[in-house]
PDB file of C-alpha atoms in Angstrom:
ATOM      1  CA  MET G  13     -34.256  12.990 -12.506  1.00  0.00           C
ATOM      2  CA  ALA G  14     -33.489  14.209 -16.004  1.00  0.00           C
ATOM      3  CA  MET G  15     -29.753  14.597 -15.375  1.00  0.00           C
ATOM      4  CA  GLU G  16     -27.144  12.035 -16.272  1.00  0.00           C
ATOM      5  CA  GLY G  17     -23.394  11.539 -16.139  1.00  0.00           C
ATOM      6  CA  LYS G  18     -20.625   9.807 -14.246  1.00  0.00           C
ATOM      7  CA  ILE G  19     -21.204   9.117 -10.570  1.00  0.00           C
ATOM      8  CA  PHE G  20     -18.499   6.515  -9.991  1.00  0.00           C
ATOM      9  CA  GLY G  21     -14.912   7.747  -9.940  1.00  0.00           C
ATOM     10  CA  THR G  22     -11.720   5.708 -10.254  1.00  0.00           C
ATOM     11  CA  ASP G  23     -12.483   4.034  -6.911  1.00  0.00           C
ATOM     12  CA  GLY G  24     -16.218   4.113  -6.346  1.00  0.00           C
ATOM     13  CA  ILE G  25     -18.229   7.105  -5.155  1.00  0.00           C
ATOM     14  CA  ARG G  26     -16.525   9.555  -2.800  1.00  0.00           C
ATOM     15  CA  GLY G  27     -17.198  12.998  -1.337  1.00  0.00           C
ATOM     16  CA  ARG G  28     -18.440  14.876   1.707  1.00  0.00           C
ATOM     17  CA  PHE G  29     -20.835  12.959   3.916  1.00  0.00           C
ATOM     18  CA  ASP G  30     -24.447  14.192   3.716  1.00  0.00           C
ATOM     19  CA  GLU G  31     -23.763  16.072   0.497  1.00  0.00           C
ATOM     20  CA  GLY G  32     -24.226  15.176  -3.174  1.00  0.00           C
ATOM     21  CA  TRP G  33     -24.469  11.439  -3.710  1.00  0.00           C
ATOM     22  CA  LEU G  34     -23.534  10.681  -0.098  1.00  0.00           C
ATOM     23  CA  THR G  35     -26.722  11.638   1.716  1.00  0.00           C
ATOM     24  CA  PRO G  36     -28.529   8.687   3.344  1.00  0.00           C
ATOM     25  CA  GLU G  37     -31.391   9.177   0.876  1.00  0.00           C
ATOM     26  CA  ARG G  38     -29.161   8.916  -2.173  1.00  0.00           C
ATOM     27  CA  VAL G  39     -27.150   6.042  -0.767  1.00  0.00           C
ATOM     28  CA  SER G  40     -30.451   4.196  -0.245  1.00  0.00           C
ATOM     29  CA  ALA G  41     -31.215   4.939  -3.893  1.00  0.00           C
ATOM     30  CA  LEU G  42     -27.781   3.561  -4.768  1.00  0.00           C
ATOM     31  CA  GLY G  43     -28.678   0.333  -2.980  1.00  0.00           C
ATOM     32  CA  ARG G  44     -31.897   0.058  -4.979  1.00  0.00           C
ATOM     33  CA  ALA G  45     -30.018   0.725  -8.224  1.00  0.00           C
ATOM     34  CA  ILE G  46     -27.340  -1.874  -7.450  1.00  0.00           C
ATOM     35  CA  ALA G  47     -30.026  -4.487  -6.827  1.00  0.00           C
ATOM     36  CA  ARG G  48     -32.022  -3.543  -9.923  1.00  0.00           C
ATOM     37  CA  ALA G  49     -28.883  -3.661 -12.079  1.00  0.00           C
ATOM     38  CA  ASP G  50     -28.500  -7.336 -11.121  1.00  0.00           C
ATOM     39  CA  VAL G  51     -24.923  -6.699  -9.983  1.00  0.00           C
ATOM     40  CA  GLY G  52     -25.035  -9.864  -7.897  1.00  0.00           C
ATOM     41  CA  GLY G  53     -27.292 -11.833 -10.190  1.00  0.00           C
ATOM     42  CA  SER G  54     -31.075 -11.970 -10.236  1.00  0.00           C
ATOM     43  CA  GLY G  55     -31.924 -14.975  -8.073  1.00  0.00           C
ATOM     44  CA  GLU G  56     -34.793 -14.986  -5.636  1.00  0.00           C
ATOM     45  CA  THR G  57     -32.522 -14.978  -2.552  1.00  0.00           C
ATOM     46  CA  ARG G  58     -29.617 -12.589  -2.851  1.00  0.00           C
ATOM     47  CA  ARG G  59     -27.195 -11.582  -0.120  1.00  0.00           C
ATOM     48  CA  ALA G  60     -24.886  -8.577   0.261  1.00  0.00           C
ATOM     49  CA  LEU G  61     -21.950  -8.150   2.621  1.00  0.00           C
ATOM     50  CA  ILE G  62     -21.255  -4.636   3.917  1.00  0.00           C
ATOM     51  CA  ALA G  63     -18.350  -3.206   5.932  1.00  0.00           C
ATOM     52  CA  HIS G  64     -17.135   0.268   6.902  1.00  0.00           C
ATOM     53  CA  ASP G  65     -14.004   2.083   8.076  1.00  0.00           C
ATOM     54  CA  GLY G  66     -13.588   4.196  11.217  1.00  0.00           C
ATOM     55  CA  ARG G  67     -15.775   7.189  10.288  1.00  0.00           C
ATOM     56  CA  ALA G  68     -18.780   8.216  12.376  1.00  0.00           C
ATOM     57  CA  SER G  69     -20.887   8.312   9.212  1.00  0.00           C
ATOM     58  CA  GLY G  70     -20.011   4.716   8.273  1.00  0.00           C
ATOM     59  CA  PRO G  71     -22.808   2.959  10.177  1.00  0.00           C
ATOM     60  CA  VAL G  72     -25.290   5.605   8.964  1.00  0.00           C
ATOM     61  CA  LEU G  73     -24.517   4.952   5.302  1.00  0.00           C
ATOM     62  CA  GLU G  74     -24.287   1.222   5.949  1.00  0.00           C
ATOM     63  CA  ARG G  75     -27.885   1.190   7.170  1.00  0.00           C
ATOM     64  CA  ALA G  76     -28.948   3.399   4.273  1.00  0.00           C
ATOM     65  CA  ILE G  77     -27.534   1.189   1.534  1.00  0.00           C
ATOM     66  CA  ALA G  78     -28.770  -1.961   3.309  1.00  0.00           C
ATOM     67  CA  ALA G  79     -32.254  -0.460   3.334  1.00  0.00           C
ATOM     68  CA  GLY G  80     -32.100   0.241  -0.386  1.00  0.00           C
ATOM     69  CA  LEU G  81     -30.892  -3.266  -1.126  1.00  0.00           C
ATOM     70  CA  ASP G  82     -33.555  -4.743   1.133  1.00  0.00           C
ATOM     71  CA  ALA G  83     -36.282  -2.818  -0.707  1.00  0.00           C
ATOM     72  CA  GLU G  84     -35.301  -4.761  -3.831  1.00  0.00           C
ATOM     73  CA  GLY G  85     -35.052  -8.140  -2.135  1.00  0.00           C
ATOM     74  CA  VAL G  86     -31.354  -8.246  -1.251  1.00  0.00           C
ATOM     75  CA  ALA G  87     -30.628  -9.158   2.386  1.00  0.00           C
ATOM     76  CA  SER G  88     -27.531  -7.621   3.998  1.00  0.00           C
ATOM     77  CA  VAL G  89     -25.022  -8.710   6.614  1.00  0.00           C
ATOM     78  CA  SER G  90     -22.471  -6.352   8.167  1.00  0.00           C
ATOM     79  CA  ALA G  91     -18.892  -7.291   8.974  1.00  0.00           C
ATOM     80  CA  GLY G  92     -18.597  -3.988  10.867  1.00  0.00           C
ATOM     81  CA  LEU G  93     -15.176  -2.328  11.009  1.00  0.00           C
ATOM     82  CA  LEU G  94     -13.144  -4.160   8.366  1.00  0.00           C
ATOM     83  CA  THR G  95     -10.612  -3.411   5.640  1.00  0.00           C
ATOM     84  CA  THR G  96     -11.512  -3.261   1.964  1.00  0.00           C
ATOM     85  CA  PRO G  97      -9.381  -6.349   1.158  1.00  0.00           C
ATOM     86  CA  GLY G  98     -11.181  -8.178   3.965  1.00  0.00           C
ATOM     87  CA  LEU G  99     -14.571  -7.219   2.570  1.00  0.00           C
ATOM     88  CA  ALA G 100     -13.511  -8.340  -0.922  1.00  0.00           C
ATOM     89  CA  TRP G 101     -12.196 -11.710   0.306  1.00  0.00           C
ATOM     90  CA  LEU G 102     -15.242 -12.439   2.445  1.00  0.00           C
ATOM     91  CA  THR G 103     -17.571 -11.516  -0.434  1.00  0.00           C
ATOM     92  CA  GLN G 104     -15.757 -13.936  -2.727  1.00  0.00           C
ATOM     93  CA  THR G 105     -15.504 -16.838  -0.292  1.00  0.00           C
ATOM     94  CA  GLY G 106     -18.673 -16.400   1.754  1.00  0.00           C
ATOM     95  CA  ASN G 107     -21.310 -17.081  -0.880  1.00  0.00           C
ATOM     96  CA  TYR G 108     -22.391 -13.438  -1.152  1.00  0.00           C
ATOM     97  CA  ASP G 109     -23.808 -11.981  -4.351  1.00  0.00           C
ATOM     98  CA  LEU G 110     -22.144  -8.611  -3.873  1.00  0.00           C
ATOM     99  CA  GLY G 111     -20.111  -6.591  -1.407  1.00  0.00           C
ATOM    100  CA  VAL G 112     -20.253  -2.932  -0.401  1.00  0.00           C
ATOM    101  CA  MET G 113     -17.452  -1.061   1.364  1.00  0.00           C
ATOM    102  CA  ILE G 114     -18.358   2.230   3.039  1.00  0.00           C
ATOM    103  CA  SER G 115     -15.116   4.210   3.059  1.00  0.00           C
ATOM    104  CA  ALA G 116     -13.312   7.269   1.751  1.00  0.00           C
ATOM    105  CA  SER G 117      -9.892   5.646   2.096  1.00  0.00           C
ATOM    106  CA  HIS G 118      -7.237   8.239   3.060  1.00  0.00           C
ATOM    107  CA  ASN G 119      -9.654  11.200   3.018  1.00  0.00           C
ATOM    108  CA  PRO G 120     -10.501  13.157   6.207  1.00  0.00           C
ATOM    109  CA  ALA G 121     -13.246  12.073   8.613  1.00  0.00           C
ATOM    110  CA  GLY G 122     -15.888  14.379   7.130  1.00  0.00           C
ATOM    111  CA  ASP G 123     -15.785  12.494   3.826  1.00  0.00           C
ATOM    112  CA  ASN G 124     -17.101   9.067   2.969  1.00  0.00           C
ATOM    113  CA  GLY G 125     -17.681   6.861  -0.033  1.00  0.00           C
ATOM    114  CA  VAL G 126     -19.028   3.609  -1.448  1.00  0.00           C
ATOM    115  CA  LYS G 127     -17.099   0.869  -3.234  1.00  0.00           C
ATOM    116  CA  VAL G 128     -19.094  -1.960  -4.813  1.00  0.00           C
ATOM    117  CA  PHE G 129     -17.774  -5.480  -5.419  1.00  0.00           C
ATOM    118  CA  SER G 130     -19.143  -8.343  -7.474  1.00  0.00           C
ATOM    119  CA  ALA G 131     -19.554 -11.875  -6.120  1.00  0.00           C
ATOM    120  CA  SER G 132     -15.988 -12.603  -7.265  1.00  0.00           C
ATOM    121  CA  GLY G 133     -14.677  -9.940  -4.856  1.00  0.00           C
ATOM    122  CA  GLU G 134     -13.674  -7.590  -7.679  1.00  0.00           C
ATOM    123  CA  LYS G 135     -14.651  -3.987  -8.353  1.00  0.00           C
ATOM    124  CA  LEU G 136     -17.501  -3.531 -10.802  1.00  0.00           C
ATOM    125  CA  ASP G 137     -16.518  -3.225 -14.440  1.00  0.00           C
ATOM    126  CA  ASP G 138     -17.380  -0.101 -16.427  1.00  0.00           C
ATOM    127  CA  GLU G 139     -20.465  -1.689 -17.984  1.00  0.00           C
ATOM    128  CA  ALA G 140     -21.949  -2.622 -14.610  1.00  0.00           C
ATOM    129  CA  GLU G 141     -21.196   0.828 -13.193  1.00  0.00           C
ATOM    130  CA  ALA G 142     -22.930   2.422 -16.176  1.00  0.00           C
ATOM    131  CA  ARG G 143     -26.064   0.308 -15.559  1.00  0.00           C
ATOM    132  CA  VAL G 144     -26.126   1.347 -11.906  1.00  0.00           C
ATOM    133  CA  GLU G 145     -25.646   5.009 -12.802  1.00  0.00           C
ATOM    134  CA  GLU G 146     -28.497   4.944 -15.332  1.00  0.00           C
ATOM    135  CA  LEU G 147     -30.858   3.454 -12.758  1.00  0.00           C
ATOM    136  CA  LEU G 148     -29.656   5.848 -10.075  1.00  0.00           C
ATOM    137  CA  TRP G 149     -30.341   8.902 -12.215  1.00  0.00           C
ATOM    138  CA  ALA G 150     -33.824   7.558 -12.895  1.00  0.00           C
ATOM    139  CA  ASP G 151     -34.632   7.006  -9.190  1.00  0.00           C
ATOM    140  CA  ASP G 152     -36.445  10.169  -8.116  1.00  0.00           C
ATOM    141  CA  SER G 153     -38.066   8.896  -4.919  1.00  0.00           C
ATOM    142  CA  GLY G 154     -35.880  11.187  -2.778  1.00  0.00           C
ATOM    143  CA  THR G 155     -36.557   9.104   0.328  1.00  0.00           C
ATOM    144  CA  GLU G 156     -34.461   6.870   2.517  1.00  0.00           C
ATOM    145  CA  SER G 157     -35.758   3.323   2.716  1.00  0.00           C
ATOM    146  CA  SER G 158     -36.322   1.798   6.143  1.00  0.00           C
ATOM    147  CA  GLY G 159     -34.487  -1.344   7.170  1.00  0.00           C
ATOM    148  CA  GLU G 160     -31.786  -2.880   9.336  1.00  0.00           C
ATOM    149  CA  VAL G 161     -28.575  -4.789   8.751  1.00  0.00           C
ATOM    150  CA  SER G 162     -27.430  -7.626  10.996  1.00  0.00           C
ATOM    151  CA  PHE G 163     -23.862  -7.629  12.345  1.00  0.00           C
ATOM    152  CA  ASP G 164     -21.702 -10.753  12.376  1.00  0.00           C
ATOM    153  CA  ALA G 165     -18.523 -10.377  14.479  1.00  0.00           C
ATOM    154  CA  ALA G 166     -17.239 -13.744  13.281  1.00  0.00           C
ATOM    155  CA  LEU G 167     -16.569 -12.356   9.801  1.00  0.00           C
ATOM    156  CA  ALA G 168     -13.647 -10.130  10.814  1.00  0.00           C
ATOM    157  CA  GLU G 169     -12.268 -12.978  12.931  1.00  0.00           C
ATOM    158  CA  ALA G 170     -12.438 -15.316   9.934  1.00  0.00           C
ATOM    159  CA  TYR G 171     -10.496 -12.850   7.796  1.00  0.00           C
ATOM    160  CA  THR G 172      -7.835 -12.406  10.483  1.00  0.00           C
ATOM    161  CA  ALA G 173      -7.437 -16.185  10.710  1.00  0.00           C
ATOM    162  CA  TYR G 174      -7.161 -16.379   6.916  1.00  0.00           C
ATOM    163  CA  LEU G 175      -4.317 -13.846   6.898  1.00  0.00           C
ATOM    164  CA  ARG G 176      -2.389 -15.851   9.467  1.00  0.00           C
ATOM    165  CA  GLU G 177      -3.017 -19.126   7.647  1.00  0.00           C
ATOM    166  CA  GLN G 178      -1.783 -17.674   4.356  1.00  0.00           C
ATOM    167  CA  ALA G 179       1.476 -16.554   5.991  1.00  0.00           C
ATOM    168  CA  CYS G 180       2.197 -19.745   7.981  1.00  0.00           C
ATOM    169  CA  PRO G 181       4.309 -21.807   8.107  1.00  0.00           C
ATOM    170  CA  ASP G 182       6.609 -19.809   5.833  1.00  0.00           C
ATOM    171  CA  LEU G 183       6.472 -16.597   7.836  1.00  0.00           C
ATOM    172  CA  ASP G 184       7.515 -16.642  11.482  1.00  0.00           C
ATOM    173  CA  LEU G 185       7.750 -13.158  12.969  1.00  0.00           C
ATOM    174  CA  SER G 186       8.907 -14.303  16.400  1.00  0.00           C
ATOM    175  CA  GLY G 187      11.335 -11.736  17.739  1.00  0.00           C
ATOM    176  CA  VAL G 188      10.477  -9.166  15.045  1.00  0.00           C
ATOM    177  CA  ARG G 189       9.549  -5.754  16.428  1.00  0.00           C
ATOM    178  CA  VAL G 190       6.848  -4.113  14.306  1.00  0.00           C
ATOM    179  CA  ALA G 191       5.511  -0.577  14.665  1.00  0.00           C
ATOM    180  CA  LEU G 192       2.014  -0.406  13.201  1.00  0.00           C
ATOM    181  CA  ASP G 193      -0.075   2.664  12.360  1.00  0.00           C
ATOM    182  CA  CYS G 194      -3.629   1.838  11.290  1.00  0.00           C
ATOM    183  CA  ALA G 195      -4.733   5.463  10.683  1.00  0.00           C
ATOM    184  CA  ASN G 196      -7.525   4.982  13.252  1.00  0.00           C
ATOM    185  CA  GLY G 197      -9.262   3.178  10.438  1.00  0.00           C
ATOM    186  CA  ALA G 198     -10.555  -0.138   9.213  1.00  0.00           C
ATOM    187  CA  GLY G 199      -7.441  -2.153  10.037  1.00  0.00           C
ATOM    188  CA  SER G 200      -7.261  -1.070  13.678  1.00  0.00           C
ATOM    189  CA  TYR G 201      -8.269  -4.472  15.078  1.00  0.00           C
ATOM    190  CA  VAL G 202      -7.501  -6.910  12.266  1.00  0.00           C
ATOM    191  CA  ALA G 203      -3.930  -5.794  11.507  1.00  0.00           C
ATOM    192  CA  PRO G 204      -2.470  -5.992  15.055  1.00  0.00           C
ATOM    193  CA  ALA G 205      -4.195  -9.338  15.647  1.00  0.00           C
ATOM    194  CA  ALA G 206      -2.855 -10.813  12.395  1.00  0.00           C
ATOM    195  CA  LEU G 207       0.739  -9.713  13.050  1.00  0.00           C
ATOM    196  CA  GLU G 208       0.716 -10.748  16.710  1.00  0.00           C
ATOM    197  CA  GLY G 209      -0.693 -14.110  15.660  1.00  0.00           C
ATOM    198  CA  LEU G 210       2.455 -14.586  13.558  1.00  0.00           C
ATOM    199  CA  GLY G 211       4.652 -13.943  16.590  1.00  0.00           C
ATOM    200  CA  ALA G 212       5.566 -10.296  16.045  1.00  0.00           C
ATOM    201  CA  ALA G 213       6.004  -7.889  18.931  1.00  0.00           C
ATOM    202  CA  VAL G 214       3.664  -5.132  17.778  1.00  0.00           C
ATOM    203  CA  THR G 215       3.679  -1.517  18.906  1.00  0.00           C
ATOM    204  CA  SER G 216       0.302  -0.182  17.738  1.00  0.00           C
ATOM    205  CA  ILE G 217      -0.301   3.536  17.256  1.00  0.00           C
ATOM    206  CA  HIS G 218      -3.402   5.266  15.904  1.00  0.00           C
ATOM    207  CA  CYS G 219      -5.435   2.075  16.258  1.00  0.00           C
ATOM    208  CA  ALA G 220      -8.285   3.573  18.297  1.00  0.00           C
ATOM    209  CA  PRO G 221     -10.979   4.894  15.932  1.00  0.00           C
ATOM    210  CA  ASN G 222     -13.509   7.230  17.539  1.00  0.00           C
ATOM    211  CA  GLY G 223     -15.355   8.273  14.395  1.00  0.00           C
ATOM    212  CA  GLU G 224     -13.529  11.576  13.997  1.00  0.00           C
ATOM    213  CA  ASN G 225      -9.808  10.756  14.128  1.00  0.00           C
ATOM    214  CA  ILE G 226      -9.401   8.615  11.000  1.00  0.00           C
ATOM    215  CA  ASN G 227      -6.336   9.717   8.956  1.00  0.00           C
ATOM    216  CA  ARG G 228      -5.852  12.727  11.246  1.00  0.00           C
ATOM    217  CA  GLY G 229      -2.083  13.233  11.316  1.00  0.00           C
ATOM    218  CA  CYS G 230      -1.511   9.496  10.925  1.00  0.00           C
ATOM    219  CA  GLY G 231      -1.583   6.571   8.543  1.00  0.00           C
ATOM    220  CA  SER G 232      -0.004   6.196   5.128  1.00  0.00           C
ATOM    221  CA  THR G 233      -0.454   9.875   4.237  1.00  0.00           C
ATOM    222  CA  HIS G 234       1.048  11.149   7.517  1.00  0.00           C
ATOM    223  CA  PRO G 235       3.722   8.632   8.595  1.00  0.00           C
ATOM    224  CA  GLU G 236       5.736  11.001  10.790  1.00  0.00           C
ATOM    225  CA  ASP G 237       4.522   9.460  14.065  1.00  0.00           C
ATOM    226  CA  LEU G 238       5.355   6.007  12.755  1.00  0.00           C
ATOM    227  CA  GLN G 239       8.869   7.087  11.809  1.00  0.00           C
ATOM    228  CA  ALA G 240       9.414   8.537  15.271  1.00  0.00           C
ATOM    229  CA  THR G 241       8.086   5.358  16.892  1.00  0.00           C
ATOM    230  CA  VAL G 242      10.447   3.152  14.868  1.00  0.00           C
ATOM    231  CA  ARG G 243      13.435   5.309  15.738  1.00  0.00           C
ATOM    232  CA  ALA G 244      12.577   5.515  19.416  1.00  0.00           C
ATOM    233  CA  GLY G 245      11.772   1.852  19.985  1.00  0.00           C
ATOM    234  CA  ASP G 246      14.464  -0.091  18.121  1.00  0.00           C
ATOM    235  CA  HIS G 247      11.910  -1.565  15.717  1.00  0.00           C
ATOM    236  CA  ASP G 248      12.724  -3.721  12.716  1.00  0.00           C
ATOM    237  CA  ILE G 249       9.998  -2.302  10.488  1.00  0.00           C
ATOM    238  CA  GLY G 250       7.116   0.157  10.472  1.00  0.00           C
ATOM    239  CA  ILE G 251       3.836  -0.340   8.616  1.00  0.00           C
ATOM    240  CA  ALA G 252       1.316   2.449   7.973  1.00  0.00           C
ATOM    241  CA  LEU G 253      -2.098   1.661   6.512  1.00  0.00           C
ATOM    242  CA  ASP G 254      -4.630   4.063   5.041  1.00  0.00           C
ATOM    243  CA  GLY G 255      -8.187   4.467   6.315  1.00  0.00           C
ATOM    244  CA  ASP G 256      -9.620   1.345   4.697  1.00  0.00           C
ATOM    245  CA  GLY G 257      -6.514  -0.789   4.838  1.00  0.00           C
ATOM    246  CA  ASP G 258      -5.945  -1.339   1.123  1.00  0.00           C
ATOM    247  CA  ARG G 259      -2.790   0.759   0.947  1.00  0.00           C
ATOM    248  CA  CYS G 260       0.420   0.766   2.940  1.00  0.00           C
ATOM    249  CA  ILE G 261       3.698   2.565   3.213  1.00  0.00           C
ATOM    250  CA  LEU G 262       6.670   1.038   5.016  1.00  0.00           C
ATOM    251  CA  VAL G 263       9.363   2.468   7.265  1.00  0.00           C
ATOM    252  CA  ASP G 264      12.737   0.727   7.481  1.00  0.00           C
ATOM    253  CA  GLU G 265      14.708   0.027  10.660  1.00  0.00           C
ATOM    254  CA  ARG G 266      16.295   3.483  10.470  1.00  0.00           C
ATOM    255  CA  GLY G 267      12.921   5.212  10.377  1.00  0.00           C
ATOM    256  CA  ASP G 268      13.219   6.124   6.684  1.00  0.00           C
ATOM    257  CA  LEU G 269      10.211   5.844   4.371  1.00  0.00           C
ATOM    258  CA  VAL G 270       9.950   3.031   1.828  1.00  0.00           C
ATOM    259  CA  HIS G 271       7.345   4.062  -0.740  1.00  0.00           C
ATOM    260  CA  GLY G 272       5.377   1.868  -3.113  1.00  0.00           C
ATOM    261  CA  ASP G 273       7.984   1.845  -5.874  1.00  0.00           C
ATOM    262  CA  GLY G 274      10.601   0.837  -3.309  1.00  0.00           C
ATOM    263  CA  ILE G 275       8.423  -1.993  -2.024  1.00  0.00           C
ATOM    264  CA  MET G 276       7.813  -3.321  -5.545  1.00  0.00           C
ATOM    265  CA  THR G 277      11.535  -3.045  -6.353  1.00  0.00           C
ATOM    266  CA  VAL G 278      12.564  -5.050  -3.280  1.00  0.00           C
ATOM    267  CA  LEU G 279       9.936  -7.739  -3.895  1.00  0.00           C
ATOM    268  CA  ALA G 280      10.666  -8.186  -7.600  1.00  0.00           C
ATOM    269  CA  ARG G 281      14.456  -8.150  -7.277  1.00  0.00           C
ATOM    270  CA  TRP G 282      14.329 -10.673  -4.414  1.00  0.00           C
ATOM    271  CA  ARG G 283      11.995 -12.886  -6.396  1.00  0.00           C
ATOM    272  CA  MET G 284      14.154 -12.842  -9.531  1.00  0.00           C
ATOM    273  CA  ALA G 285      17.218 -13.755  -7.445  1.00  0.00           C
ATOM    274  CA  ASN G 286      15.466 -16.613  -5.631  1.00  0.00           C
ATOM    275  CA  ILE G 287      12.374 -17.912  -7.480  1.00  0.00           C
ATOM    276  CA  PRO G 288      12.360 -16.217 -10.918  1.00  0.00           C
ATOM    277  CA  TYR G 289       8.971 -15.276 -12.347  1.00  0.00           C
ATOM    278  CA  THR G 290       7.910 -17.430 -15.307  1.00  0.00           C
ATOM    279  CA  ASP G 291       6.542 -14.215 -16.858  1.00  0.00           C
ATOM    280  CA  PRO G 292       8.884 -11.458 -15.593  1.00  0.00           C
ATOM    281  CA  ARG G 293       6.502  -8.526 -15.909  1.00  0.00           C
ATOM    282  CA  MET G 294       4.974  -6.264 -13.279  1.00  0.00           C
ATOM    283  CA  VAL G 295       1.943  -3.983 -13.598  1.00  0.00           C
ATOM    284  CA  ALA G 296       2.266  -0.454 -12.206  1.00  0.00           C
ATOM    285  CA  THR G 297       0.343   2.769 -12.718  1.00  0.00           C
ATOM    286  CA  VAL G 298       1.542   5.971 -14.346  1.00  0.00           C
ATOM    287  CA  MET G 299       2.173   7.273 -10.811  1.00  0.00           C
ATOM    288  CA  SER G 300       5.245   5.036 -10.510  1.00  0.00           C
ATOM    289  CA  ASN G 301       8.628   6.686 -10.967  1.00  0.00           C
ATOM    290  CA  ARG G 302      10.832   5.831 -13.933  1.00  0.00           C
ATOM    291  CA  GLY G 303      13.402   4.700 -11.386  1.00  0.00           C
ATOM    292  CA  LEU G 304      11.227   1.637 -10.815  1.00  0.00           C
ATOM    293  CA  HIS G 305      11.463   0.756 -14.498  1.00  0.00           C
ATOM    294  CA  ARG G 306      15.255   1.098 -14.464  1.00  0.00           C
ATOM    295  CA  ALA G 307      15.715  -0.881 -11.238  1.00  0.00           C
ATOM    296  CA  LEU G 308      13.604  -3.760 -12.515  1.00  0.00           C
ATOM    297  CA  ARG G 309      15.039  -3.719 -16.016  1.00  0.00           C
ATOM    298  CA  GLU G 310      18.433  -4.484 -14.438  1.00  0.00           C
ATOM    299  CA  VAL G 311      17.107  -7.869 -13.284  1.00  0.00           C
ATOM    300  CA  GLY G 312      15.053  -8.625 -16.388  1.00  0.00           C
ATOM    301  CA  VAL G 313      11.618  -7.450 -15.240  1.00  0.00           C
ATOM    302  CA  GLU G 314       9.454  -5.355 -17.554  1.00  0.00           C
ATOM    303  CA  VAL G 315       6.905  -2.866 -16.200  1.00  0.00           C
ATOM    304  CA  VAL G 316       3.470  -2.740 -17.856  1.00  0.00           C
ATOM    305  CA  THR G 317       2.076   0.756 -17.248  1.00  0.00           C
ATOM    306  CA  VAL G 318      -1.635   1.464 -16.762  1.00  0.00           C
ATOM    307  CA  GLY G 319      -3.808   4.368 -15.616  1.00  0.00           C
ATOM    308  CA  VAL G 320      -4.483   5.268 -11.993  1.00  0.00           C
ATOM    309  CA  GLY G 321      -6.656   2.923  -9.929  1.00  0.00           C
ATOM    310  CA  ASP G 322      -6.360  -0.601  -8.579  1.00  0.00           C
ATOM    311  CA  LYS G 323      -9.101  -1.721 -10.961  1.00  0.00           C
ATOM    312  CA  GLN G 324      -6.853  -0.852 -13.901  1.00  0.00           C
ATOM    313  CA  VAL G 325      -4.018  -2.844 -12.345  1.00  0.00           C
ATOM    314  CA  VAL G 326      -6.252  -5.901 -11.893  1.00  0.00           C
ATOM    315  CA  ASP G 327      -7.588  -5.587 -15.450  1.00  0.00           C
ATOM    316  CA  ALA G 328      -4.029  -5.553 -16.821  1.00  0.00           C
ATOM    317  CA  LEU G 329      -3.002  -8.551 -14.720  1.00  0.00           C
ATOM    318  CA  LYS G 330      -5.907 -10.449 -16.271  1.00  0.00           C
ATOM    319  CA  SER G 331      -5.516  -9.273 -19.863  1.00  0.00           C
ATOM    320  CA  GLU G 332      -1.730  -9.764 -19.867  1.00  0.00           C
ATOM    321  CA  GLY G 333      -1.907 -13.151 -18.186  1.00  0.00           C
TER     322      GLY G 333
END
């Protein structure tokens, strides 16, 4: 192709399934470009880990990108239905050269997307994305590669165990009543299992993905059902995830929403009162309300503001130490 330009957005590639860059043919081309760009290094034996959320098109695009990777000598393993944080952690700890998450996060079921992670479990930097884009524009084969991806059920189980191990022995949720809305998405199996493993009594809603119901009137963008569940069932807390499980919104014991700024305020103020930060600064995006800045300033915490996107937050955490 003679065209060129940005393909990756602030959080990977996203759009309508089977349109634009999200046809199986172009996702196969993306796999070839990722491999050719040496995203995971250039060794003779390279491995990629792939996962998807609860969309019907997830397994289709998973096979497509695995085929493209395979055509360039990168073998793929699928963790199946798994959250983006789970995919990132498993990529980092499981001796994989790169990770690929097939998800459109909080978007409706007809959309999908691709997020690419390096061997360190981090999103690609701008330079790596630019290399992939250049190679992708130059790939004019227009065909979907043929290939298969093997599924390993033990991967999701390993991540669930890791979550429980990280919380214990400090966190005992015995007797705590939790209402959990997984948006019929990637966290539908991992999240209830992790919380129940810590002793919580979990009421799960919207944890039954059928390929078409992800984010439909549920999850972090539509928490009304969760609020009603908390109020009706005498719950201590409500947790709503988005489609790929890398975002949450909380509901307090009264059924009232606790948004991201509220969560960060509670965490930082508790920490400063109990185990003060050695560097009392927090990174937040421009989407955060100025009320967050005021609430944290009262306890000596400064807010470092960055642009939208978790990648920008991570970059600032690194650069600011």
